[in-house]
PDB file of C-alpha atoms and ligand atoms in Angstrom:
ATOM      1  CA  MET U  80     142.146  49.504  37.366  1.00  0.00           C
ATOM      2  CA  ALA U  81     139.068  49.997  35.502  1.00  0.00           C
ATOM      3  CA  ILE U  82     137.527  46.639  35.119  1.00  0.00           C
ATOM      4  CA  PRO U  83     133.388  46.111  35.487  1.00  0.00           C
ATOM      5  CA  VAL U  84     132.209  43.675  38.662  1.00  0.00           C
ATOM      6  CA  PRO U  85     130.307  40.828  37.501  1.00  0.00           C
ATOM      7  CA  SER U  86     126.667  40.894  38.646  1.00  0.00           C
ATOM      8  CA  ARG U  87     126.188  37.830  40.341  1.00  0.00           C
ATOM      9  CA  GLU U  88     123.578  35.702  42.591  1.00  0.00           C
ATOM     10  CA  LEU U  89     123.571  33.482  45.687  1.00  0.00           C
ATOM     11  CA  PHE U  90     125.091  29.954  44.862  1.00  0.00           C
ATOM     12  CA  ILE U  91     123.192  27.236  45.907  1.00  0.00           C
ATOM     13  CA  ASP U  92     123.140  23.804  44.953  1.00  0.00           C
ATOM     14  CA  GLY U  93     125.881  24.233  42.320  1.00  0.00           C
ATOM     15  CA  GLU U  94     123.333  27.075  40.449  1.00  0.00           C
ATOM     16  CA  TRP U  95     123.248  30.510  41.008  1.00  0.00           C
ATOM     17  CA  LYS U  96     119.932  31.421  42.658  1.00  0.00           C
ATOM     18  CA  ALA U  97     117.942  34.774  42.978  1.00  0.00           C
ATOM     19  CA  PRO U  98     117.261  35.342  46.939  1.00  0.00           C
ATOM     20  CA  VAL U  99     113.976  34.433  47.622  1.00  0.00           C
ATOM     21  CA  LEU U 100     113.021  38.303  48.512  1.00  0.00           C
ATOM     22  CA  LYS U 101     115.333  39.057  45.881  1.00  0.00           C
ATOM     23  CA  LYS U 102     116.926  41.380  47.634  1.00  0.00           C
ATOM     24  CA  ARG U 103     120.616  43.275  46.482  1.00  0.00           C
ATOM     25  CA  ILE U 104     122.899  45.527  48.349  1.00  0.00           C
ATOM     26  CA  PRO U 105     124.781  47.861  46.615  1.00  0.00           C
ATOM     27  CA  ILE U 106     128.746  47.673  46.397  1.00  0.00           C
ATOM     28  CA  ILE U 107     130.562  50.861  47.413  1.00  0.00           C
ATOM     29  CA  ASN U 108     133.969  51.520  46.339  1.00  0.00           C
ATOM     30  CA  PRO U 109     135.582  52.781  49.740  1.00  0.00           C
ATOM     31  CA  SER U 110     138.373  54.989  47.700  1.00  0.00           C
ATOM     32  CA  THR U 111     135.386  56.940  45.712  1.00  0.00           C
ATOM     33  CA  GLN U 112     132.575  55.807  47.543  1.00  0.00           C
ATOM     34  CA  GLN U 113     130.610  55.382  44.016  1.00  0.00           C
ATOM     35  CA  ILE U 114     128.235  52.199  43.939  1.00  0.00           C
ATOM     36  CA  ILE U 115     129.878  50.178  41.504  1.00  0.00           C
ATOM     37  CA  GLY U 116     127.866  47.528  41.079  1.00  0.00           C
ATOM     38  CA  ASP U 117     125.345  45.024  43.793  1.00  0.00           C
ATOM     39  CA  ILE U 118     125.362  41.784  45.613  1.00  0.00           C
ATOM     40  CA  PRO U 119     122.516  39.573  46.510  1.00  0.00           C
ATOM     41  CA  ALA U 120     121.008  39.620  49.735  1.00  0.00           C
ATOM     42  CA  ALA U 121     120.413  36.536  51.573  1.00  0.00           C
ATOM     43  CA  THR U 122     117.853  35.981  54.109  1.00  0.00           C
ATOM     44  CA  LYS U 123     116.756  33.055  56.212  1.00  0.00           C
ATOM     45  CA  GLU U 124     114.919  31.248  53.260  1.00  0.00           C
ATOM     46  CA  ASP U 125     118.133  31.316  51.034  1.00  0.00           C
ATOM     47  CA  VAL U 126     120.194  29.819  54.156  1.00  0.00           C
ATOM     48  CA  ASP U 127     117.682  27.116  54.664  1.00  0.00           C
ATOM     49  CA  LEU U 128     117.861  26.112  50.782  1.00  0.00           C
ATOM     50  CA  ALA U 129     121.952  26.258  50.974  1.00  0.00           C
ATOM     51  CA  VAL U 130     122.100  24.272  54.498  1.00  0.00           C
ATOM     52  CA  ALA U 131     119.253  21.772  52.655  1.00  0.00           C
ATOM     53  CA  ALA U 132     121.639  21.763  49.657  1.00  0.00           C
ATOM     54  CA  ALA U 133     124.846  21.368  51.720  1.00  0.00           C
ATOM     55  CA  LYS U 134     123.389  18.604  53.769  1.00  0.00           C
ATOM     56  CA  SER U 135     122.557  16.608  50.754  1.00  0.00           C
ATOM     57  CA  ALA U 136     125.849  16.706  48.850  1.00  0.00           C
ATOM     58  CA  LEU U 137     126.850  15.124  51.936  1.00  0.00           C
ATOM     59  CA  SER U 138     124.616  11.740  51.148  1.00  0.00           C
ATOM     60  CA  HIS U 139     124.625  12.007  47.291  1.00  0.00           C
ATOM     61  CA  ASN U 140     125.940   8.583  45.732  1.00  0.00           C
ATOM     62  CA  LYS U 141     125.509   7.039  49.252  1.00  0.00           C
ATOM     63  CA  GLY U 142     128.436   9.857  49.800  1.00  0.00           C
ATOM     64  CA  ALA U 143     130.936   8.596  47.548  1.00  0.00           C
ATOM     65  CA  ASP U 144     130.756  11.862  45.459  1.00  0.00           C
ATOM     66  CA  TRP U 145     132.799  13.913  48.535  1.00  0.00           C
ATOM     67  CA  SER U 146     131.855  12.745  51.984  1.00  0.00           C
ATOM     68  CA  SER U 147     133.419   9.051  51.505  1.00  0.00           C
ATOM     69  CA  ALA U 148     135.286   9.888  48.588  1.00  0.00           C
ATOM     70  CA  SER U 149     139.200   9.630  48.507  1.00  0.00           C
ATOM     71  CA  GLY U 150     140.892  12.891  49.746  1.00  0.00           C
ATOM     72  CA  SER U 151     143.221  12.180  46.765  1.00  0.00           C
ATOM     73  CA  VAL U 152     139.646  12.994  44.646  1.00  0.00           C
ATOM     74  CA  ARG U 153     138.529  16.271  46.868  1.00  0.00           C
ATOM     75  CA  ALA U 154     142.296  16.801  46.826  1.00  0.00           C
ATOM     76  CA  ARG U 155     142.196  16.787  42.461  1.00  0.00           C
ATOM     77  CA  TYR U 156     139.026  19.978  42.972  1.00  0.00           C
ATOM     78  CA  LEU U 157     141.343  21.814  45.288  1.00  0.00           C
ATOM     79  CA  ARG U 158     143.781  21.918  43.001  1.00  0.00           C
ATOM     80  CA  ALA U 159     141.929  23.323  39.884  1.00  0.00           C
ATOM     81  CA  ILE U 160     140.444  25.411  42.327  1.00  0.00           C
ATOM     82  CA  ALA U 161     143.931  26.723  42.903  1.00  0.00           C
ATOM     83  CA  ALA U 162     144.739  26.849  39.295  1.00  0.00           C
ATOM     84  CA  LYS U 163     142.217  28.532  38.220  1.00  0.00           C
ATOM     85  CA  ILE U 164     142.660  30.877  40.965  1.00  0.00           C
ATOM     86  CA  THR U 165     146.389  31.751  39.846  1.00  0.00           C
ATOM     87  CA  GLU U 166     145.001  32.265  36.181  1.00  0.00           C
ATOM     88  CA  LYS U 167     142.453  34.593  36.808  1.00  0.00           C
ATOM     89  CA  LYS U 168     145.087  36.442  39.605  1.00  0.00           C
ATOM     90  CA  THR U 169     144.558  39.827  38.185  1.00  0.00           C
ATOM     91  CA  GLU U 170     141.138  40.061  36.931  1.00  0.00           C
ATOM     92  CA  LEU U 171     140.692  39.085  41.199  1.00  0.00           C
ATOM     93  CA  GLY U 172     143.072  41.707  42.538  1.00  0.00           C
ATOM     94  CA  LYS U 173     141.564  44.341  41.022  1.00  0.00           C
ATOM     95  CA  LEU U 174     137.975  43.638  41.686  1.00  0.00           C
ATOM     96  CA  GLU U 175     138.980  42.732  45.368  1.00  0.00           C
ATOM     97  CA  ALA U 176     140.470  46.077  45.523  1.00  0.00           C
ATOM     98  CA  LEU U 177     137.837  47.591  44.306  1.00  0.00           C
ATOM     99  CA  ASP U 178     135.792  46.599  46.496  1.00  0.00           C
ATOM    100  CA  SER U 179     137.519  46.401  49.791  1.00  0.00           C
ATOM    101  CA  GLY U 180     139.845  49.650  49.171  1.00  0.00           C
ATOM    102  CA  LYS U 181     143.150  47.488  49.740  1.00  0.00           C
ATOM    103  CA  PRO U 182     146.161  48.680  47.239  1.00  0.00           C
ATOM    104  CA  LEU U 183     146.486  46.690  44.275  1.00  0.00           C
ATOM    105  CA  ASP U 184     149.695  45.223  45.696  1.00  0.00           C
ATOM    106  CA  GLU U 185     148.642  43.800  48.903  1.00  0.00           C
ATOM    107  CA  THR U 186     145.582  42.063  46.782  1.00  0.00           C
ATOM    108  CA  LEU U 187     147.706  40.272  44.014  1.00  0.00           C
ATOM    109  CA  TRP U 188     150.214  39.015  47.305  1.00  0.00           C
ATOM    110  CA  ASP U 189     146.234  37.473  48.310  1.00  0.00           C
ATOM    111  CA  MET U 190     145.351  35.976  45.240  1.00  0.00           C
ATOM    112  CA  ASP U 191     148.822  34.123  45.744  1.00  0.00           C
ATOM    113  CA  ASP U 192     148.295  32.741  49.030  1.00  0.00           C
ATOM    114  CA  VAL U 193     144.847  31.833  47.681  1.00  0.00           C
ATOM    115  CA  ALA U 194     145.757  29.697  45.524  1.00  0.00           C
ATOM    116  CA  GLY U 195     148.871  28.288  47.808  1.00  0.00           C
ATOM    117  CA  CYS U 196     146.444  27.469  50.501  1.00  0.00           C
ATOM    118  CA  PHE U 197     143.853  25.678  48.679  1.00  0.00           C
ATOM    119  CA  ASN U 198     147.155  23.315  47.347  1.00  0.00           C
ATOM    120  CA  TYR U 199     148.418  23.066  50.744  1.00  0.00           C
ATOM    121  CA  TYR U 200     145.031  21.704  51.538  1.00  0.00           C
ATOM    122  CA  ALA U 201     144.761  19.235  48.814  1.00  0.00           C
ATOM    123  CA  ASP U 202     148.471  17.991  49.858  1.00  0.00           C
ATOM    124  CA  LEU U 203     146.491  17.526  53.412  1.00  0.00           C
ATOM    125  CA  ALA U 204     143.506  15.957  51.693  1.00  0.00           C
ATOM    126  CA  GLU U 205     146.151  13.321  49.682  1.00  0.00           C
ATOM    127  CA  ASN U 206     147.534  12.500  53.423  1.00  0.00           C
ATOM    128  CA  LEU U 207     144.502  11.672  54.948  1.00  0.00           C
ATOM    129  CA  ASP U 208     144.007   8.461  52.541  1.00  0.00           C
ATOM    130  CA  GLU U 209     147.401   7.371  54.152  1.00  0.00           C
ATOM    131  CA  LYS U 210     146.299   8.007  57.508  1.00  0.00           C
ATOM    132  CA  GLN U 211     142.447   6.537  57.338  1.00  0.00           C
ATOM    133  CA  LYS U 212     142.108   3.654  59.938  1.00  0.00           C
ATOM    134  CA  ALA U 213     145.571   3.686  61.612  1.00  0.00           C
ATOM    135  CA  PRO U 214     145.655   0.886  63.953  1.00  0.00           C
ATOM    136  CA  VAL U 215     145.568   2.096  67.631  1.00  0.00           C
ATOM    137  CA  SER U 216     147.675  -0.369  69.716  1.00  0.00           C
ATOM    138  CA  LEU U 217     145.774  -1.725  72.789  1.00  0.00           C
ATOM    139  CA  PRO U 218     146.905  -3.922  75.930  1.00  0.00           C
ATOM    140  CA  MET U 219     144.205  -6.661  75.112  1.00  0.00           C
ATOM    141  CA  GLU U 220     144.548  -8.781  72.311  1.00  0.00           C
ATOM    142  CA  THR U 221     140.850  -9.590  72.227  1.00  0.00           C
ATOM    143  CA  PHE U 222     140.131  -6.177  71.034  1.00  0.00           C
ATOM    144  CA  LYS U 223     140.795  -3.831  68.005  1.00  0.00           C
ATOM    145  CA  SER U 224     140.963  -0.747  67.521  1.00  0.00           C
ATOM    146  CA  TYR U 225     141.724   2.112  64.545  1.00  0.00           C
ATOM    147  CA  VAL U 226     141.510   5.394  63.683  1.00  0.00           C
ATOM    148  CA  LEU U 227     138.739   6.284  61.410  1.00  0.00           C
ATOM    149  CA  LYS U 228     138.710  10.152  59.837  1.00  0.00           C
ATOM    150  CA  GLU U 229     135.114  11.600  58.703  1.00  0.00           C
ATOM    151  CA  PRO U 230     133.868  14.782  58.174  1.00  0.00           C
ATOM    152  CA  ILE U 231     131.637  16.643  60.884  1.00  0.00           C
ATOM    153  CA  GLY U 232     129.208  17.292  58.063  1.00  0.00           C
ATOM    154  CA  VAL U 233     127.480  20.514  57.384  1.00  0.00           C
ATOM    155  CA  VAL U 234     129.654  23.436  58.240  1.00  0.00           C
ATOM    156  CA  GLY U 235     128.889  27.438  58.221  1.00  0.00           C
ATOM    157  CA  LEU U 236     131.977  29.779  57.457  1.00  0.00           C
ATOM    158  CA  ILE U 237     131.162  33.503  58.331  1.00  0.00           C
ATOM    159  CA  THR U 238     134.190  35.636  57.191  1.00  0.00           C
ATOM    160  CA  PRO U 239     135.098  39.620  57.501  1.00  0.00           C
ATOM    161  CA  TRP U 240     135.522  42.067  54.996  1.00  0.00           C
ATOM    162  CA  ASN U 241     139.867  42.733  55.812  1.00  0.00           C
ATOM    163  CA  TYR U 242     141.030  39.654  53.783  1.00  0.00           C
ATOM    164  CA  PRO U 243     138.149  39.056  51.663  1.00  0.00           C
ATOM    165  CA  LEU U 244     139.492  36.142  49.910  1.00  0.00           C
ATOM    166  CA  LEU U 245     141.986  34.689  52.026  1.00  0.00           C
ATOM    167  CA  ILE U 246     139.992  34.095  55.460  1.00  0.00           C
ATOM    168  CA  ALA U 247     137.166  32.648  53.585  1.00  0.00           C
ATOM    169  CA  THR U 248     140.012  30.139  51.653  1.00  0.00           C
ATOM    170  CA  TRP U 249     141.336  29.644  55.258  1.00  0.00           C
ATOM    171  CA  LYS U 250     137.989  28.140  55.674  1.00  0.00           C
ATOM    172  CA  VAL U 251     136.402  26.928  52.926  1.00  0.00           C
ATOM    173  CA  ALA U 252     139.816  24.919  51.773  1.00  0.00           C
ATOM    174  CA  PRO U 253     140.103  22.333  54.916  1.00  0.00           C
ATOM    175  CA  ALA U 254     136.405  22.041  55.018  1.00  0.00           C
ATOM    176  CA  LEU U 255     136.535  20.423  51.357  1.00  0.00           C
ATOM    177  CA  ALA U 256     139.457  18.389  52.136  1.00  0.00           C
ATOM    178  CA  ALA U 257     138.105  16.960  54.838  1.00  0.00           C
ATOM    179  CA  GLY U 258     134.739  15.954  53.430  1.00  0.00           C
ATOM    180  CA  CYS U 259     132.512  18.517  54.850  1.00  0.00           C
ATOM    181  CA  ALA U 260     130.111  20.343  52.633  1.00  0.00           C
ATOM    182  CA  ALA U 261     130.083  24.053  53.190  1.00  0.00           C
ATOM    183  CA  ILE U 262     128.108  27.202  53.397  1.00  0.00           C
ATOM    184  CA  LEU U 263     130.128  30.394  52.954  1.00  0.00           C
ATOM    185  CA  LYS U 264     129.065  33.687  54.327  1.00  0.00           C
ATOM    186  CA  PRO U 265     131.356  36.921  53.324  1.00  0.00           C
ATOM    187  CA  SER U 266     130.810  40.336  54.900  1.00  0.00           C
ATOM    188  CA  GLU U 267     128.513  42.163  53.211  1.00  0.00           C
ATOM    189  CA  LEU U 268     131.772  45.057  52.856  1.00  0.00           C
ATOM    190  CA  ALA U 269     133.690  42.551  50.408  1.00  0.00           C
ATOM    191  CA  SER U 270     131.920  39.878  48.995  1.00  0.00           C
ATOM    192  CA  VAL U 271     132.569  40.198  45.202  1.00  0.00           C
ATOM    193  CA  THR U 272     135.553  38.092  45.236  1.00  0.00           C
ATOM    194  CA  CYS U 273     133.992  35.039  47.370  1.00  0.00           C
ATOM    195  CA  LEU U 274     131.105  35.533  44.693  1.00  0.00           C
ATOM    196  CA  GLU U 275     133.995  34.616  41.548  1.00  0.00           C
ATOM    197  CA  LEU U 276     134.855  31.331  44.083  1.00  0.00           C
ATOM    198  CA  ALA U 277     132.031  30.706  42.989  1.00  0.00           C
ATOM    199  CA  GLU U 278     132.042  30.595  39.400  1.00  0.00           C
ATOM    200  CA  ILE U 279     135.507  28.826  39.851  1.00  0.00           C
ATOM    201  CA  CYS U 280     133.641  26.365  41.256  1.00  0.00           C
ATOM    202  CA  ARG U 281     131.158  25.950  38.673  1.00  0.00           C
ATOM    203  CA  GLU U 282     134.033  25.753  35.771  1.00  0.00           C
ATOM    204  CA  VAL U 283     136.208  22.862  37.803  1.00  0.00           C
ATOM    205  CA  GLY U 284     132.237  20.790  38.064  1.00  0.00           C
ATOM    206  CA  LEU U 285     132.441  20.855  42.291  1.00  0.00           C
ATOM    207  CA  PRO U 286     129.895  18.646  42.852  1.00  0.00           C
ATOM    208  CA  ARG U 287     126.283  20.717  43.672  1.00  0.00           C
ATOM    209  CA  GLY U 288     126.071  21.528  47.109  1.00  0.00           C
ATOM    210  CA  VAL U 289     129.617  21.401  48.451  1.00  0.00           C
ATOM    211  CA  LEU U 290     130.328  24.611  48.428  1.00  0.00           C
ATOM    212  CA  ASN U 291     127.343  27.510  48.757  1.00  0.00           C
ATOM    213  CA  ILE U 292     128.088  31.125  48.813  1.00  0.00           C
ATOM    214  CA  LEU U 293     125.804  33.243  50.405  1.00  0.00           C
ATOM    215  CA  THR U 294     126.202  37.137  50.572  1.00  0.00           C
ATOM    216  CA  GLY U 295     123.703  39.776  52.542  1.00  0.00           C
ATOM    217  CA  LEU U 296     124.167  40.857  55.894  1.00  0.00           C
ATOM    218  CA  GLY U 297     124.879  39.508  59.360  1.00  0.00           C
ATOM    219  CA  PRO U 298     121.402  39.561  60.671  1.00  0.00           C
ATOM    220  CA  GLU U 299     120.067  38.496  58.020  1.00  0.00           C
ATOM    221  CA  ALA U 300     122.334  36.186  56.267  1.00  0.00           C
ATOM    222  CA  GLY U 301     125.015  35.311  59.037  1.00  0.00           C
ATOM    223  CA  ALA U 302     122.413  35.077  62.590  1.00  0.00           C
ATOM    224  CA  PRO U 303     120.293  31.799  60.779  1.00  0.00           C
ATOM    225  CA  LEU U 304     123.085  30.203  59.605  1.00  0.00           C
ATOM    226  CA  ALA U 305     125.038  30.275  62.970  1.00  0.00           C
ATOM    227  CA  SER U 306     121.844  29.065  64.565  1.00  0.00           C
ATOM    228  CA  HIS U 307     120.529  26.710  62.302  1.00  0.00           C
ATOM    229  CA  PRO U 308     119.937  23.268  63.851  1.00  0.00           C
ATOM    230  CA  ASP U 309     121.347  21.453  60.813  1.00  0.00           C
ATOM    231  CA  VAL U 310     124.456  23.003  60.517  1.00  0.00           C
ATOM    232  CA  ASP U 311     126.809  20.793  62.255  1.00  0.00           C
ATOM    233  CA  LYS U 312     129.920  23.339  63.078  1.00  0.00           C
ATOM    234  CA  ILE U 313     130.379  26.904  62.722  1.00  0.00           C
ATOM    235  CA  THR U 314     133.878  28.968  62.040  1.00  0.00           C
ATOM    236  CA  PHE U 315     133.998  32.752  62.470  1.00  0.00           C
ATOM    237  CA  THR U 316     135.840  35.285  62.302  1.00  0.00           C
ATOM    238  CA  GLY U 317     135.250  38.985  62.898  1.00  0.00           C
ATOM    239  CA  SER U 318     134.320  40.754  65.538  1.00  0.00           C
ATOM    240  CA  ASN U 319     133.812  40.568  69.428  1.00  0.00           C
ATOM    241  CA  ALA U 320     130.336  41.765  69.141  1.00  0.00           C
ATOM    242  CA  THR U 321     129.485  39.802  66.630  1.00  0.00           C
ATOM    243  CA  GLY U 322     131.664  36.545  67.968  1.00  0.00           C
ATOM    244  CA  SER U 323     129.805  36.837  71.109  1.00  0.00           C
ATOM    245  CA  LYS U 324     126.072  36.736  69.308  1.00  0.00           C
ATOM    246  CA  ILE U 325     127.289  33.456  67.295  1.00  0.00           C
ATOM    247  CA  MET U 326     128.659  31.716  70.719  1.00  0.00           C
ATOM    248  CA  THR U 327     125.240  32.473  72.104  1.00  0.00           C
ATOM    249  CA  ALA U 328     123.076  31.191  68.798  1.00  0.00           C
ATOM    250  CA  ALA U 329     125.551  28.291  68.858  1.00  0.00           C
ATOM    251  CA  ALA U 330     125.354  27.902  72.901  1.00  0.00           C
ATOM    252  CA  GLN U 331     121.387  27.281  72.484  1.00  0.00           C
ATOM    253  CA  LEU U 332     121.336  24.577  70.550  1.00  0.00           C
ATOM    254  CA  VAL U 333     124.589  23.117  72.371  1.00  0.00           C
ATOM    255  CA  LYS U 334     126.732  22.874  69.893  1.00  0.00           C
ATOM    256  CA  VAL U 335     129.464  24.964  72.133  1.00  0.00           C
ATOM    257  CA  PHE U 336     129.918  21.224  74.067  1.00  0.00           C
ATOM    258  CA  LEU U 337     129.985  19.646  71.131  1.00  0.00           C
ATOM    259  CA  GLY U 338     133.738  21.403  70.139  1.00  0.00           C
ATOM    260  CA  SER U 339     131.557  22.504  66.928  1.00  0.00           C
ATOM    261  CA  ILE U 340     132.061  26.221  66.860  1.00  0.00           C
ATOM    262  CA  ILE U 341     135.707  28.320  66.427  1.00  0.00           C
ATOM    263  CA  CYS U 342     136.032  32.112  66.663  1.00  0.00           C
ATOM    264  CA  LYS U 343     139.106  34.137  65.922  1.00  0.00           C
ATOM    265  CA  LEU U 344     138.192  37.731  67.016  1.00  0.00           C
ATOM    266  CA  CYS U 345     139.489  41.023  67.343  1.00  0.00           C
ATOM    267  CA  VAL U 346     142.520  40.134  69.541  1.00  0.00           C
ATOM    268  CA  ALA U 347     145.389  39.007  67.125  1.00  0.00           C
ATOM    269  CA  ASN U 348     145.707  35.548  67.117  1.00  0.00           C
ATOM    270  CA  ILE U 349     143.381  34.410  69.690  1.00  0.00           C
ATOM    271  CA  VAL U 350     141.088  30.991  68.475  1.00  0.00           C
ATOM    272  CA  LEU U 351     139.010  29.659  71.243  1.00  0.00           C
ATOM    273  CA  LEU U 352     138.671  26.538  70.671  1.00  0.00           C
ATOM    274  CA  PHE U 353     135.625  24.736  72.650  1.00  0.00           C
TER     275      PHE U 353
HETATM  276  N1  NAD T  76     141.456  37.259  64.542  1.00  0.00           N
HETATM  277  C1  NAD T  76     142.060  37.608  63.573  1.00  0.00           C
HETATM  278  O1  NAD T  76     142.522  36.536  63.039  1.00  0.00           O
HETATM  279  C2  NAD T  76     141.101  38.715  62.500  1.00  0.00           C
HETATM  280  C3  NAD T  76     141.031  37.911  60.974  1.00  0.00           C
HETATM  281  C4  NAD T  76     140.624  39.339  60.466  1.00  0.00           C
HETATM  282  C5  NAD T  76     139.914  40.236  61.109  1.00  0.00           C
HETATM  283  N2  NAD T  76     139.575  40.131  62.308  1.00  0.00           N
HETATM  284  C6  NAD T  76     138.767  40.871  63.082  1.00  0.00           C
HETATM  285  O2  NAD T  76     137.226  41.253  62.414  1.00  0.00           O
HETATM  286  C7  NAD T  76     137.099  42.235  62.648  1.00  0.00           C
HETATM  287  C8  NAD T  76     136.438  43.268  61.203  1.00  0.00           C
HETATM  288  O3  NAD T  76     135.899  42.125  60.465  1.00  0.00           O
HETATM  289  P1  NAD T  76     133.670  43.058  60.504  1.00  0.00           P
HETATM  290  O4  NAD T  76     134.273  44.058  60.397  1.00  0.00           O
HETATM  291  O5  NAD T  76     133.729  42.434  58.957  1.00  0.00           O
HETATM  292  O6  NAD T  76     133.482  42.013  61.748  1.00  0.00           O
HETATM  293  P2  NAD T  76     132.045  42.181  62.266  1.00  0.00           P
HETATM  294  O7  NAD T  76     132.083  40.670  63.300  1.00  0.00           O
HETATM  295  O8  NAD T  76     131.409  43.469  62.000  1.00  0.00           O
HETATM  296  O9  NAD T  76     131.424  40.818  60.663  1.00  0.00           O
HETATM  297  C9  NAD T  76     132.197  39.665  60.389  1.00  0.00           C
HETATM  298  C10 NAD T  76     131.392  38.375  59.912  1.00  0.00           C
HETATM  299  O10 NAD T  76     129.856  38.410  60.500  1.00  0.00           O
HETATM  300  C11 NAD T  76     128.899  38.510  59.980  1.00  0.00           C
HETATM  301  N3  NAD T  76     127.628  39.127  61.037  1.00  0.00           N
HETATM  302  C12 NAD T  76     127.308  39.911  61.507  1.00  0.00           C
HETATM  303  N4  NAD T  76     126.478  40.109  62.254  1.00  0.00           N
HETATM  304  C13 NAD T  76     126.072  39.000  62.784  1.00  0.00           C
HETATM  305  C14 NAD T  76     125.348  37.884  63.074  1.00  0.00           C
HETATM  306  N5  NAD T  76     124.758  38.592  64.069  1.00  0.00           N
HETATM  307  N6  NAD T  76     125.203  37.135  63.246  1.00  0.00           N
HETATM  308  C15 NAD T  76     126.433  36.142  62.529  1.00  0.00           C
HETATM  309  N7  NAD T  76     127.090  36.663  61.505  1.00  0.00           N
HETATM  310  C16 NAD T  76     127.367  37.941  61.844  1.00  0.00           C
HETATM  311  C17 NAD T  76     128.751  39.489  58.770  1.00  0.00           C
HETATM  312  O11 NAD T  76     127.915  39.978  57.966  1.00  0.00           O
HETATM  313  C18 NAD T  76     130.458  39.485  58.352  1.00  0.00           C
HETATM  314  O12 NAD T  76     130.173  37.916  57.644  1.00  0.00           O
HETATM  315  C19 NAD T  76     137.714  43.279  62.893  1.00  0.00           C
HETATM  316  O13 NAD T  76     137.528  43.341  64.583  1.00  0.00           O
HETATM  317  C20 NAD T  76     139.190  42.608  62.876  1.00  0.00           C
HETATM  318  O14 NAD T  76     139.981  42.592  64.173  1.00  0.00           O
HETATM  319  C21 NAD T  76     140.018  38.638  63.394  1.00  0.00           C
HETATM  320  N1  LIG T  77     148.025  37.834  56.620  1.00  0.00           N
HETATM  321  C1  LIG T  77     146.522  38.199  57.047  1.00  0.00           C
HETATM  322  C2  LIG T  77     146.255  38.070  58.418  1.00  0.00           C
HETATM  323  C3  LIG T  77     144.844  38.007  58.170  1.00  0.00           C
HETATM  324  C4  LIG T  77     144.284  38.257  60.023  1.00  0.00           C
HETATM  325  O1  LIG T  77     144.422  39.750  60.358  1.00  0.00           O
END
């Protein structure tokens, strides 16, 4: 299964960017304990750049490029990403097996699920167009009411090591389908395939800043993302201990009370939605 691990940088505003502090983290193959490469280590400085890029992606071309584009426009990108995942399935499966220590069969199944998930949310994005401005019936004829679905804004996506690209996709695909701009912070223990997702975003021409990918340590990269005042929503999957820290950080910014944090913690199938 020998395959070279690509050397990547952070993915910010549609470009590869070296971390401001130039730090890197070794990639350790869990089955051999050998160092097989390294990933960039983002810090608060890079988080600030990525959040600014995401914020500005929402308003490029007065929103027409992304946040207020039709669901069908966004679906085209999601389908293109799905097609690239399928095209690169073997390479991605091998990289993820080396990086996470999971059996190759499993990581290959996960790549099928990743592609399926991008296609699923492409369908939902298209369906959004039909549902947009659905009228709400009111008892008084003097009032008109309809439902306008709008993206919440900039979202932070923090993910664990055990399904590296799949759990990231469960967060990236719906965020993009809805018209949000996102910053993904994968686990420092298994980030390689998430960086390859960045390369795929470049290849399909995803508008810049719509998806930013910051690898790095939890306290150095995850924490400043979770507590960033310009991040409108945080979604996190991981341990109870980290979930507690993220909810505490969000509470300082009153995000918890605005319906803006989702935590999937270590008790199976628990979803806390405030
Ligand atoms: N409920 C589910 O569906 C589900 C799915 C997969 C994994 N899990 C759970 O995830 C855990 C395994 O994942 P892990 O070891 O990667 O979890 P973890 O909590 O150590 O790390 C998860 C993510 O949080 C980041 N992080 C760490 N400290 C942070 C901080 N202070 N602020 C912001 N981000 C921070 C990490 O860098 C990583 O990206 C297990 O407990 C497992 O049960 C749950
Ligand atoms: N089948 C994937 C389950 C991921 C959560 O742990």
